[in-house]
Short mmCIF file of C-alpha atoms in Angstrom, two decimals:
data_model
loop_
_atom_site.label_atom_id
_atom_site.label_comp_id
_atom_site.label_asym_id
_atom_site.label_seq_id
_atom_site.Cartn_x
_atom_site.Cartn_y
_atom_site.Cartn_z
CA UNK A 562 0.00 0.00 0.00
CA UNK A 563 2.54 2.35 -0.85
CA UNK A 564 2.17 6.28 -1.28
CA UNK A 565 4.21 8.41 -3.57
CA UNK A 566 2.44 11.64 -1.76
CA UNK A 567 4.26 10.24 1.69
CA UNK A 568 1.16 8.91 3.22
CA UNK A 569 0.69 5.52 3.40
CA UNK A 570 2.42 2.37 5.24
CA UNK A 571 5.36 2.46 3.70
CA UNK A 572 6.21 6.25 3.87
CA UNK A 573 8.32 7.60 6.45
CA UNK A 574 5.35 7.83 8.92
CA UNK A 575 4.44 4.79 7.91
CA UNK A 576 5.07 2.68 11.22
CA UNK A 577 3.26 5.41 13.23
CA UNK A 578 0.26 5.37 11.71
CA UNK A 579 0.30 1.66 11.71
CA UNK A 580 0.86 2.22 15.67
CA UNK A 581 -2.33 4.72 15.80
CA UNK A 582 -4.52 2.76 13.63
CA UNK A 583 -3.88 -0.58 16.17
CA UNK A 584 -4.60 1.66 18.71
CA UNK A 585 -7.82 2.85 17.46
CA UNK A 586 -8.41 -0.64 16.62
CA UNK A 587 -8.88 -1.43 20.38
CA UNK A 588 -11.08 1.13 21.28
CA UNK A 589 -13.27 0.46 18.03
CA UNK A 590 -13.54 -2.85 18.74
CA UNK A 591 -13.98 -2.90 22.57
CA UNK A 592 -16.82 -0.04 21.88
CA UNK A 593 -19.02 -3.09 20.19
CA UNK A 594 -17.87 -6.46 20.93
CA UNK A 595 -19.03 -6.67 24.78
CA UNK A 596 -22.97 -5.73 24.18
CA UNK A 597 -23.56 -9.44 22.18
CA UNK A 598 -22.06 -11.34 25.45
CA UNK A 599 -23.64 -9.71 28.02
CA UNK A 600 -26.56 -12.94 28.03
CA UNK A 601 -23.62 -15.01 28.44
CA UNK A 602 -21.55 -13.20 31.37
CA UNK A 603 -24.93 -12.75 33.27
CA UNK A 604 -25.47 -16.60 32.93
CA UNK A 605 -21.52 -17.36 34.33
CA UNK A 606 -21.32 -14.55 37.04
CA UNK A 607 -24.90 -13.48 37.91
CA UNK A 608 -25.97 -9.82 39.15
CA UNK A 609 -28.21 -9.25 36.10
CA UNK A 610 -29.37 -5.51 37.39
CA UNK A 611 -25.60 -4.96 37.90
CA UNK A 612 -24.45 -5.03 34.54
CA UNK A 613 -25.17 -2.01 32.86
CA UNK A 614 -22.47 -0.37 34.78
CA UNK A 615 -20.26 -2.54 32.63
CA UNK A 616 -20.80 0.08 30.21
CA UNK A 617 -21.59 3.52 32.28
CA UNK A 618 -18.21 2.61 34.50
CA UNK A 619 -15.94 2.30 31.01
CA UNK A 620 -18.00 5.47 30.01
CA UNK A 621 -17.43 7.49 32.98
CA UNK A 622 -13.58 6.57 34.05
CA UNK A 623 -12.88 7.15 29.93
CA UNK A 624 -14.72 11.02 29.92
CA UNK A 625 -13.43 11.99 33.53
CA UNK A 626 -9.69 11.24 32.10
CA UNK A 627 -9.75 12.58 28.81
CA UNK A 628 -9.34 16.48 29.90
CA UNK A 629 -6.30 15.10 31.98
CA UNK A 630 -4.47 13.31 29.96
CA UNK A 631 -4.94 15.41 26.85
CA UNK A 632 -3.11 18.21 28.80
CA UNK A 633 -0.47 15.62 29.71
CA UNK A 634 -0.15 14.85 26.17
CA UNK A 635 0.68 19.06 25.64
CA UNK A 636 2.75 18.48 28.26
CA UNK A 637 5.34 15.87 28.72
CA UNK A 638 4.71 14.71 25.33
CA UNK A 639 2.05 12.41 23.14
CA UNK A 640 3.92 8.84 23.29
CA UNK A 641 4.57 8.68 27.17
CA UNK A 642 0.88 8.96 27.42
CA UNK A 643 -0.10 7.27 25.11
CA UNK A 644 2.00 3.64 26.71
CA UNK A 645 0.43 4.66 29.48
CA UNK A 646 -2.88 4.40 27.97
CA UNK A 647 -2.15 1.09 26.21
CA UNK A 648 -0.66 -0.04 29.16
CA UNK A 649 -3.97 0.52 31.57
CA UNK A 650 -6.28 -0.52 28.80
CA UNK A 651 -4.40 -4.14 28.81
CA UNK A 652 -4.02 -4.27 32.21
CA UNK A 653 -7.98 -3.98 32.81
CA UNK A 654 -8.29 -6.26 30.01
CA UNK A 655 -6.19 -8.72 31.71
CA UNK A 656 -8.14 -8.47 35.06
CA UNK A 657 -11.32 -8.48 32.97
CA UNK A 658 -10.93 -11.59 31.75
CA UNK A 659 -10.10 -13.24 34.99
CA UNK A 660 -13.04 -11.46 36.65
CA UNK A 661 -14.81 -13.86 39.71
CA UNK A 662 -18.54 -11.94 39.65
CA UNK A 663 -19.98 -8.91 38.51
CA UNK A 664 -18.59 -6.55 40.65
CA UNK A 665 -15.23 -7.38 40.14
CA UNK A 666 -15.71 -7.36 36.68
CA UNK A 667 -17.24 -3.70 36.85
CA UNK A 668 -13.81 -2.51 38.93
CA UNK A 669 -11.70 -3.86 36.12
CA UNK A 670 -13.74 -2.37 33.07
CA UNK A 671 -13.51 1.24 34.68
CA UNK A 672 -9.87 0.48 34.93
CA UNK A 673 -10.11 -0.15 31.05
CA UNK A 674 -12.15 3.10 30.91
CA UNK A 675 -9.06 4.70 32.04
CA UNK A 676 -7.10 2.95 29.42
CA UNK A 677 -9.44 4.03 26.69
CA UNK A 678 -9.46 7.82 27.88
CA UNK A 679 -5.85 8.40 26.63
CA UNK A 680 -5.64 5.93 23.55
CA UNK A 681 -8.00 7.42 21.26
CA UNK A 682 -7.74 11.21 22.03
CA UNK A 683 -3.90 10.49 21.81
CA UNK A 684 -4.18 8.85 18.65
CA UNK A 685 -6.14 11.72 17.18
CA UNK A 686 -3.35 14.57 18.38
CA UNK A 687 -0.62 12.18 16.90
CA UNK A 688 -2.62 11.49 13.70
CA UNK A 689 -2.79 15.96 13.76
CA UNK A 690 0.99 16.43 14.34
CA UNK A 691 2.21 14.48 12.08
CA UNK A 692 -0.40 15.25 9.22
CA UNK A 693 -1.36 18.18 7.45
CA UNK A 694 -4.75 19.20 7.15
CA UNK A 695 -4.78 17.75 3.25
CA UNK A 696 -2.39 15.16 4.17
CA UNK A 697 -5.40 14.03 6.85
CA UNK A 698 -7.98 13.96 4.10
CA UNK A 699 -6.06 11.06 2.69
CA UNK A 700 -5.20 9.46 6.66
CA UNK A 701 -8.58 9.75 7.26
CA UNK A 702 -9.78 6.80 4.94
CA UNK A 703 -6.85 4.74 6.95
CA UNK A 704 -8.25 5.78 10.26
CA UNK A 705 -11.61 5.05 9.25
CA UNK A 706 -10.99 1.27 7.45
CA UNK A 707 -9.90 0.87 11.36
CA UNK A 708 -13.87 1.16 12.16
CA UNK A 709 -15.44 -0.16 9.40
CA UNK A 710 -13.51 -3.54 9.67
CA UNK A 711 -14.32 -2.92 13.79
CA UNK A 712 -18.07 -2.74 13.42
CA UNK A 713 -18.51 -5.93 11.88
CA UNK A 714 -15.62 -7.71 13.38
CA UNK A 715 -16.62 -6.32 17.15
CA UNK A 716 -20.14 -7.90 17.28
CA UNK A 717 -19.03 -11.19 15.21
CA UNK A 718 -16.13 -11.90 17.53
CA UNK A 719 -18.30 -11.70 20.56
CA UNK A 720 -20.95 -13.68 19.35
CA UNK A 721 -18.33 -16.40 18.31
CA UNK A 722 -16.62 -15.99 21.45
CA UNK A 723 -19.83 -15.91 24.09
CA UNK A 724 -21.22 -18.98 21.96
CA UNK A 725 -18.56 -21.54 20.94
CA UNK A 726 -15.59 -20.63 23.99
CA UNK A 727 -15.68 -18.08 26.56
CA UNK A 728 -16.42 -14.73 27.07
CA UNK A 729 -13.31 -14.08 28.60
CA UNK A 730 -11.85 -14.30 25.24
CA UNK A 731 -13.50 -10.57 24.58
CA UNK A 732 -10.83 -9.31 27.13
CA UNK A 733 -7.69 -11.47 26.42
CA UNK A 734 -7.82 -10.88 22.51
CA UNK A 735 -6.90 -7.54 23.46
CA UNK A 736 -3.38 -8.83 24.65
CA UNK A 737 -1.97 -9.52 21.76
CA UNK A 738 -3.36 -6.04 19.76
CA UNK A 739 -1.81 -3.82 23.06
CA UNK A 740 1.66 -5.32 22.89
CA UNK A 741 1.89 -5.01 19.18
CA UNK A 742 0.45 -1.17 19.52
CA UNK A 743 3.02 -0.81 22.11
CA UNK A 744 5.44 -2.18 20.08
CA UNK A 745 4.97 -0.23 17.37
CA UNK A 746 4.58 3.06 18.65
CA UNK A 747 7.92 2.94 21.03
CA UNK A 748 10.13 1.74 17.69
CA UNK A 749 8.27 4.23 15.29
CA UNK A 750 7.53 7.43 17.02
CA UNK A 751 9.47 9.79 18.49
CA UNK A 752 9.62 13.35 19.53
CA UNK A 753 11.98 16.16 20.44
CA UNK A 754 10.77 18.18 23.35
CA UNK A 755 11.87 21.45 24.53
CA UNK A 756 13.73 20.82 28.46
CA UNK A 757 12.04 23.82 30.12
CA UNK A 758 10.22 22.37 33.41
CA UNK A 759 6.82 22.10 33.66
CA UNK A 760 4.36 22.52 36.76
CA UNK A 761 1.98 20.15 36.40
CA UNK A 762 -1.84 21.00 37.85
CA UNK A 763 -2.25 18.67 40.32
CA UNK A 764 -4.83 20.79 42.16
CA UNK A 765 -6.66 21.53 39.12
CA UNK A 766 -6.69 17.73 37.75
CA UNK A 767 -8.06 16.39 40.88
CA UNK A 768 -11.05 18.62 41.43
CA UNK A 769 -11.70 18.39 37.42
CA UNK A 770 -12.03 14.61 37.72
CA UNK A 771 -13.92 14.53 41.22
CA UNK A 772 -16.15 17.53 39.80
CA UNK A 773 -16.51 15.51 36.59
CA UNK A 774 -17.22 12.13 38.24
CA UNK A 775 -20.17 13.09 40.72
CA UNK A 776 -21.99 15.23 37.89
CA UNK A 777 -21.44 12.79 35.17
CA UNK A 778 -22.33 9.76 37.63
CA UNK A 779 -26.04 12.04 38.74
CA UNK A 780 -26.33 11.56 34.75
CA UNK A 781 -26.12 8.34 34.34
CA UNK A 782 -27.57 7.11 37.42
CA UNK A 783 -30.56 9.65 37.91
CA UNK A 784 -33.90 7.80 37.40
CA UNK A 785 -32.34 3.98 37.35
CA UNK A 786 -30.46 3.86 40.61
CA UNK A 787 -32.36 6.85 42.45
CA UNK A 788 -34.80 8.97 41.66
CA UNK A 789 -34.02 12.76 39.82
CA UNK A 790 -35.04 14.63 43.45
CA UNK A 791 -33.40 11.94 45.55
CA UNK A 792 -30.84 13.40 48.18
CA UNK A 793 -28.26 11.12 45.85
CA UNK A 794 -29.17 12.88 42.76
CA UNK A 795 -29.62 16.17 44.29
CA UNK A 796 -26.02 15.82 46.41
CA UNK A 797 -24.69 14.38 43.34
CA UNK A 798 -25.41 17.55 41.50
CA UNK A 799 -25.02 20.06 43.88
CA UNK A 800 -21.16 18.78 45.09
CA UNK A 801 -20.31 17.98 41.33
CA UNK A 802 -20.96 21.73 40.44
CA UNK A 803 -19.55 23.59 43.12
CA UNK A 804 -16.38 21.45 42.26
CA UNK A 805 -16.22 21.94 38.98
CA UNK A 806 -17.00 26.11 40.10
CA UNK A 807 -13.67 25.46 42.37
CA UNK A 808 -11.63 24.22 39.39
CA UNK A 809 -12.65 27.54 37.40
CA UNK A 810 -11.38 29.34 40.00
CA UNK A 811 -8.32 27.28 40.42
CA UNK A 812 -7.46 27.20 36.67
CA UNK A 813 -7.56 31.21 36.39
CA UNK A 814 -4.49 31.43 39.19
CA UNK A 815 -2.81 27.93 37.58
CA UNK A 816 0.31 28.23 35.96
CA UNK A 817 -0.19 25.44 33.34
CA UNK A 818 -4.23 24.91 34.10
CA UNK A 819 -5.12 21.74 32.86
CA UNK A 820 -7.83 23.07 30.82
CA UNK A 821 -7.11 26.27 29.89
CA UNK A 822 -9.93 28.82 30.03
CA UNK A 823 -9.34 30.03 26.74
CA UNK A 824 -10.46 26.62 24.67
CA UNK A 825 -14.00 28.37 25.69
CA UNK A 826 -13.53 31.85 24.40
CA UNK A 827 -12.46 30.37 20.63
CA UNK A 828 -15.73 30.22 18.84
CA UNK A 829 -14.65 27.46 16.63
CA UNK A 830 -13.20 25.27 19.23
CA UNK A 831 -16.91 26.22 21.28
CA UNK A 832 -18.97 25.28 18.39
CA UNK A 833 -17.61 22.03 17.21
CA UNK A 834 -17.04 20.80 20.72
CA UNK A 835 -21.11 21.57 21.04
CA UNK A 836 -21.17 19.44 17.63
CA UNK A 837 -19.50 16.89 19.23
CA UNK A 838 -21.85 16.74 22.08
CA UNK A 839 -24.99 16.11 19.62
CA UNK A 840 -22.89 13.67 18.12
CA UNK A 841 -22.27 11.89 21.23
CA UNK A 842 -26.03 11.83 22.29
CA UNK A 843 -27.24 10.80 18.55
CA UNK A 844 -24.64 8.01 18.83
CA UNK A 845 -25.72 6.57 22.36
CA UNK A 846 -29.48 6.78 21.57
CA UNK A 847 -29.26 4.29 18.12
CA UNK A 848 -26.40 1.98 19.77
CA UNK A 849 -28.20 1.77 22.93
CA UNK A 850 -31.92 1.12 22.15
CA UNK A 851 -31.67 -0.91 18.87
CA UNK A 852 -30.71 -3.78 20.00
CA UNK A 853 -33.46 -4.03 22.38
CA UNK A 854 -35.91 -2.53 19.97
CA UNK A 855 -34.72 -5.75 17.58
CA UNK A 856 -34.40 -8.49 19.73
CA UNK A 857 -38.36 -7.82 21.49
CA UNK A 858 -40.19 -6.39 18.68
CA UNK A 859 -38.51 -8.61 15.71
CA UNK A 860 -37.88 -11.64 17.68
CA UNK A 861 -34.21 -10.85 16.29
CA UNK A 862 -31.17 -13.02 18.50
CA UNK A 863 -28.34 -10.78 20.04
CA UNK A 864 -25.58 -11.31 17.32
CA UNK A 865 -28.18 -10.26 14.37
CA UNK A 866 -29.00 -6.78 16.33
CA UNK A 867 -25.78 -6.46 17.07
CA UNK A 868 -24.73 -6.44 13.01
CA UNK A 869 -27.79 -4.27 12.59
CA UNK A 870 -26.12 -1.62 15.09
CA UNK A 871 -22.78 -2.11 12.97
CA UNK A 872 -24.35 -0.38 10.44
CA UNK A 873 -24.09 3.10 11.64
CA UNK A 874 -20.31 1.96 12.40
CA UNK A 875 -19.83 0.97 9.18
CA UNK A 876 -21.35 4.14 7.56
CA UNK A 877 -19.59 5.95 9.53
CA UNK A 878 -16.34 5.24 8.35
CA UNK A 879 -17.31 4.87 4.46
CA UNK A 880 -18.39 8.80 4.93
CA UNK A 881 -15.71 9.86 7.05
CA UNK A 882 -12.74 8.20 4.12
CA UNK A 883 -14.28 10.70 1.41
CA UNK A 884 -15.21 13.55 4.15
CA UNK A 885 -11.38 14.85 3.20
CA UNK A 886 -12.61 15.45 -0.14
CA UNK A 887 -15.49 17.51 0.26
CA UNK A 888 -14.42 19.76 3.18
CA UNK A 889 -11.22 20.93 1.00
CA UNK A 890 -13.73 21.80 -1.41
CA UNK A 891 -16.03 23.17 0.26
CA UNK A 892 -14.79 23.40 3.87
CA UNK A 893 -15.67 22.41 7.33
CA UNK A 894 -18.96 23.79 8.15
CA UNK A 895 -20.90 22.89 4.63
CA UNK A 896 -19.60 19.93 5.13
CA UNK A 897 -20.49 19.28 8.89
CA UNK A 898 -24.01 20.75 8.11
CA UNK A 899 -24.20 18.27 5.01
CA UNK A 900 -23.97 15.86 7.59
CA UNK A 901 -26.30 16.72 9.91
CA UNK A 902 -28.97 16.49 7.48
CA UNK A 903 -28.43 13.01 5.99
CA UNK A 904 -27.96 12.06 10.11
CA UNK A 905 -32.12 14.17 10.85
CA UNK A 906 -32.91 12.01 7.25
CA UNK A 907 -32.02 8.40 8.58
CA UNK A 908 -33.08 9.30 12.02
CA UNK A 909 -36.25 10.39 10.61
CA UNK A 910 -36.28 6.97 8.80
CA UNK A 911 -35.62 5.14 11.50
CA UNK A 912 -38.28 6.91 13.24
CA UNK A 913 -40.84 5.92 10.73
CA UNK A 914 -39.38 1.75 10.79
CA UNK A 915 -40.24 1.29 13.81
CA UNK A 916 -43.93 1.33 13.74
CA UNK A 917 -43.27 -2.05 11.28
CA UNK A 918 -40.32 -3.36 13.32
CA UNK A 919 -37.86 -5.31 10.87
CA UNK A 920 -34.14 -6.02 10.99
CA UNK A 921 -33.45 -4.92 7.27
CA UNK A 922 -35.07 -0.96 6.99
CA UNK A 923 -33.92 -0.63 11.33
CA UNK A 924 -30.18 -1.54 9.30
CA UNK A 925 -30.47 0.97 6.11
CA UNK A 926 -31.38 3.41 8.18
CA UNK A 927 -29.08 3.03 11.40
CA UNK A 928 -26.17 3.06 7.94
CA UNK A 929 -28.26 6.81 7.10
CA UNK A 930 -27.33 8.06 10.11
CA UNK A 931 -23.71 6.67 10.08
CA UNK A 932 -23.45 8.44 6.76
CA UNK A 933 -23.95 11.60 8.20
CA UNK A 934 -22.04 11.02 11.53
CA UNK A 935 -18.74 10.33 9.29
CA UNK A 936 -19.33 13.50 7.67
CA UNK A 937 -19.80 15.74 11.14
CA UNK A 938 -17.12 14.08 13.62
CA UNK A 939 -14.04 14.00 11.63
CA UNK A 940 -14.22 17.48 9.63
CA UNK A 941 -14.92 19.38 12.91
CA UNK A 942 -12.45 17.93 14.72
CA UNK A 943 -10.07 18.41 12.15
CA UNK A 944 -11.00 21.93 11.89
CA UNK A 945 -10.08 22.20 15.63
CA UNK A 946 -7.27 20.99 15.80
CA UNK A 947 -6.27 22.77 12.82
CA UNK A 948 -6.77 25.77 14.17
CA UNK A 949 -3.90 25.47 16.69
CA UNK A 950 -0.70 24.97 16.95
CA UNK A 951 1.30 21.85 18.88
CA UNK A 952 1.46 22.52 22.39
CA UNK A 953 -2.04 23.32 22.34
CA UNK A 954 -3.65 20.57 20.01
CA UNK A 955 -4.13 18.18 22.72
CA UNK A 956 -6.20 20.24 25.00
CA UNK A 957 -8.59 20.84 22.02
CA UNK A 958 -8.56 17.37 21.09
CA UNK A 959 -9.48 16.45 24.64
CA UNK A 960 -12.20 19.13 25.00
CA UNK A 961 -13.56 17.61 21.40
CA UNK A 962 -13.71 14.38 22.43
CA UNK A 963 -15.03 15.00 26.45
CA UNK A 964 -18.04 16.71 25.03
CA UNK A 965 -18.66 13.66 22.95
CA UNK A 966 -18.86 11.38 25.91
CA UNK A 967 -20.58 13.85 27.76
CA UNK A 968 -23.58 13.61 24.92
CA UNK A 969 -23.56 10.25 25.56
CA UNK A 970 -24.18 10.56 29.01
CA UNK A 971 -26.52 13.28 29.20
CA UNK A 972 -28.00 11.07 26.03
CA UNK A 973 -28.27 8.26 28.36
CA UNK A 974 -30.35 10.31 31.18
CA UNK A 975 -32.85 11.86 28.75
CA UNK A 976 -33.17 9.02 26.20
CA UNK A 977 -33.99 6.14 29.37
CA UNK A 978 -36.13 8.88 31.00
CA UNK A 979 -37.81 8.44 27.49
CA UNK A 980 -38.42 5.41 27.08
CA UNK A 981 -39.06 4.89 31.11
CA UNK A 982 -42.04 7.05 31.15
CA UNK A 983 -43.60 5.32 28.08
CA UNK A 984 -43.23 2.11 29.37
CA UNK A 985 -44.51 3.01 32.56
CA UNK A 986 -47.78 4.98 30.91
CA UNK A 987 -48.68 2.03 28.65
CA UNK A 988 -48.99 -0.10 32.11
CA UNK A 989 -47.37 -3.03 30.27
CA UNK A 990 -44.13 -3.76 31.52
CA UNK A 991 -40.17 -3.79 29.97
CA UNK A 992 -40.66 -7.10 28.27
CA UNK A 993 -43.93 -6.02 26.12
CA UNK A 994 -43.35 -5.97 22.57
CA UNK A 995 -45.85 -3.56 22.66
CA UNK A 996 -44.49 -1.00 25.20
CA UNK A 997 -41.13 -1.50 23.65
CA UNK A 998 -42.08 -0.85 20.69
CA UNK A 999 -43.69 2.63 21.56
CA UNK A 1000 -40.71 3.39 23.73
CA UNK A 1001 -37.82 3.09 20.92
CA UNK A 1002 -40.19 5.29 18.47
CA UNK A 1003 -40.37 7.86 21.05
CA UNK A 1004 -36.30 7.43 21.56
CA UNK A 1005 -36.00 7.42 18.23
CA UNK A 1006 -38.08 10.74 17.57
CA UNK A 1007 -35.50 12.15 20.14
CA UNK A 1008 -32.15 11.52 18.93
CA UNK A 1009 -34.04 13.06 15.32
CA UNK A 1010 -34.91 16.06 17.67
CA UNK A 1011 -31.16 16.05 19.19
CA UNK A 1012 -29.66 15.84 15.33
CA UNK A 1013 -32.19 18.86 14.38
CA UNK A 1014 -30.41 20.96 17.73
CA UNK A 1015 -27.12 20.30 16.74
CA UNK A 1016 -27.40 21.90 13.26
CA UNK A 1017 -27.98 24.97 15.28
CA UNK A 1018 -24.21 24.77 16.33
CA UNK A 1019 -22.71 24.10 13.31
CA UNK A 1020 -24.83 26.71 11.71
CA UNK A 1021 -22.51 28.98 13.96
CA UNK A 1022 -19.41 27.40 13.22
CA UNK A 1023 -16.93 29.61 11.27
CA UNK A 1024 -16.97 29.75 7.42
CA UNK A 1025 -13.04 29.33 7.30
CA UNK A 1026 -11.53 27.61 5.04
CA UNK A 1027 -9.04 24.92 5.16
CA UNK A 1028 -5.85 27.67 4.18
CA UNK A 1029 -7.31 30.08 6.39
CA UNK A 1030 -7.04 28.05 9.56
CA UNK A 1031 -4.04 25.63 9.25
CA UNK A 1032 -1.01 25.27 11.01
CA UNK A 1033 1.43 22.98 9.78
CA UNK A 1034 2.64 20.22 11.43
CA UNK A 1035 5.70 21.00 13.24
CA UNK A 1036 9.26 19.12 14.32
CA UNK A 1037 8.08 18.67 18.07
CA UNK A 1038 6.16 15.39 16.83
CA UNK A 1039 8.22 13.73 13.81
CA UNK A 1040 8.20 10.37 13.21
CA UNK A 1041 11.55 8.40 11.90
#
């Protein structure tokens, strides 16, 4: 796969982008191979009403940790942090797959989380030192093969695995992929810092993440574990924001604040960071509820919902390989608002399918909104990161990619409140074709609603241009 333009595996930066792309690989695949074996790790280790937090504890430890280590990353450099990463995500991996019972099992994946919360941010700051902003048009169909060949391969490997061996097998085939990652990126990559010391916020970091983790936790917890006005939900709240009012504070006297205050005062960093957040909660709202939707209304097993999610996955990526080529045409906000409206289209579809549930038009139009996701995520983060220069690029990844997993968990909250309440009104319980039914139409009529609200952001997005915005990849972060 060679590259006379210098982009490709066997140019220069060949070996690091081989390194990123393994590293996304884990992530990618970890983000859809656990939901198919759930049945199957309920059967072995029990605690059935514990096991959502399987997914809100990766969800949580991975957005608390992102602002953190993306301000590392400015700091002491992208490829410390980055082993780091790798390193947690294959220890919990590891521990995952010798889990005893639920709980245990819970305790490792939020160790994972942490894993996960450097890796792909990381990955995305390396891809944008290394990479112009044309060269990254081309990088982009790389990055995105990564999740194409992900979305099918996740949900196939762990219905093969939950079926036929073990669902431990989920965790431990990560072994192999984190070593060779590892590998890779400590041979391949390398960078010349500047020696002037840093003061690293310790102050700062630690109320961010406590701040962080009670209000995000409130999210995902209010009206499943306790109730919205409970004194959990309400203390929750109330010590999560005066926290996170304490860090503002703290990061205005800060030397090096972890997150600078500025990152909110750039309107294009501001606006596609609020794109990112729709993205996140249009994201959570398909991958969470259609599997349900599919497996009580259309009688459909776990491993054929599953491949019916993968369709947005796989869209995703097939629109985000040829994104490159329409937003150096026509740049980054008629392209992001391009995809928006194919995203409102296939949510509207979907919308419409489920009043005649069926595996088939749920899959075309779950690959709609994929479509338009590829065309929204990547060009606005590019444009972000574009828009700055190195020792700043990690921060705005970080801030990019926190929003998106705060969507998600704010998508979470809103979406089950959703589908709760109609549940609950039509009198026939969670396991009623019927009530489910009604409840993933209403979901689905939401995440159109959250699509429609995030046009309104990218409608304020900055008309610049690709040359009007770029800053060229600098020797800081050169690969050999």
């Amino acid at each position: 796969m060679a590259d006379t333009t210098g982009v490709g595996f066997r140019s220069e930066r060949g070996p690091v982008l081989i390194a990123v792309m393994l590293a996304t690989g884990l992530i990618a695949i970890d983000s859809t191979i656990l939901a198919t074996a759930v049945p199957s790790i309920v059967e072995d280790l029990g605690g059935f009403s514990q096991f959502p937090w399987l997914f809100s504890i990766y969800l949580l430890a991975q957005a608390v940790s992102v602002p953190v280590y993306s301000k590392l990353a400015d700091t002491v450099g992208r490829k410390p942090i980055m082993l780091v990463g790798i390193g947690l995500f294959l220890l919990g991996s590891i521990l995952c797959g010798v889990a005893w019972d639920m709980t245990s099992l819970i305790v490792f994946r939020a160790v994972q989380g942490l894993g996960a919360g450097a890796v792909l941010p990381v990955s995305i700051t390396i891809t944008g030192d290394i990479y112009t902003v044309r060269e990254r048009a081309k990088v982009q169909g790389y990055i995105a093969s990564v999740w194409a060949a992900s979305s099918v391969i996740g949900p196939t490997l762990g219905g093969v695995f939950a079926e036929f061996l073990s669902w431990r097998w989920i965790f431990f085939v990560n072994i192999p992929l984190c070593i060779l990652a590892a590998v890779m990126l400590w041979r391949g990559y390398h960078e010349s810092l500047g020696r002037e010391k840093h003061r690293i916020d310790v102050a700062g970091a630690t109320v961010l993440t406590l701040g962080l983790t009670l209000v995000i936790l409130a999210v995902l917890e209010g009206g499943q574990a306790w109730a919205w006005l409970s004194w959990q939900s309400l203390g929750a709240f109330g010590v999560g924001g005066l926290l996170l009012t304490l860090f503002v504070l703290i990061e205005r006297r800060a030397a090096e604040p972890v997150l600078p205050l500025w990152v909110f005062s750039r309107r294009l960093i501001v606006t596609t960071s609020l794109v990112s957040l729709g993205v996140g909660a249009v994201l959570i709202g398909l991958t969470s509820y259609v599997p349900t939707f599919l497996e009580i209304t259309a009688d459909a097993s776990p491993l054929v919902s599953g491949l019916a999610v993968a369709a947005l996955t796989l869209g995703w990526p097939i629109a985000a390989s040829n994104a490159g080529r329409l937003f150096l045409r026509i740049g980054f906000r008629a392209t992001a608002l391009i995809g928006l409206a194919v995203a409102v289209l296939g949510s509207a579809a979907l919308f419409a399918a489920s009043f005649v549930p069926n595996v088939w038009t749920t899959a075309i139009a779950c690959f709609i909104v994929g479509l338009g996701l590829g065309l929204v995520a990547s060009p606005t983060l590019i444009a972000a990161q574009s828009s700055v220069p190195w020792e700043e690029r990690g921060v705005v990844t970080g801030a990019n990619m926190f929003l998106r997993s705060v969507g998600s968990a704010v998508g979470v909250a809103i979406f089950g409140a959703v589908a709760n309440g109609v549940i609950a009104r039509s009198g026939l319980g969670d396991h009623s074709p019927v009530a489910i039914q009604a409840a993933s139409a209403t979901v689905f009529f939401a995440v159109a609603v959250a699509a429609v609200l995030t046009i309104t952001a990218a409608l304020v997005m900055p008309r610049a241009r690709v040359d009007e915005i770029e800053h060229r990849p600098v020797e800081a972060a050169a690969a050999s």
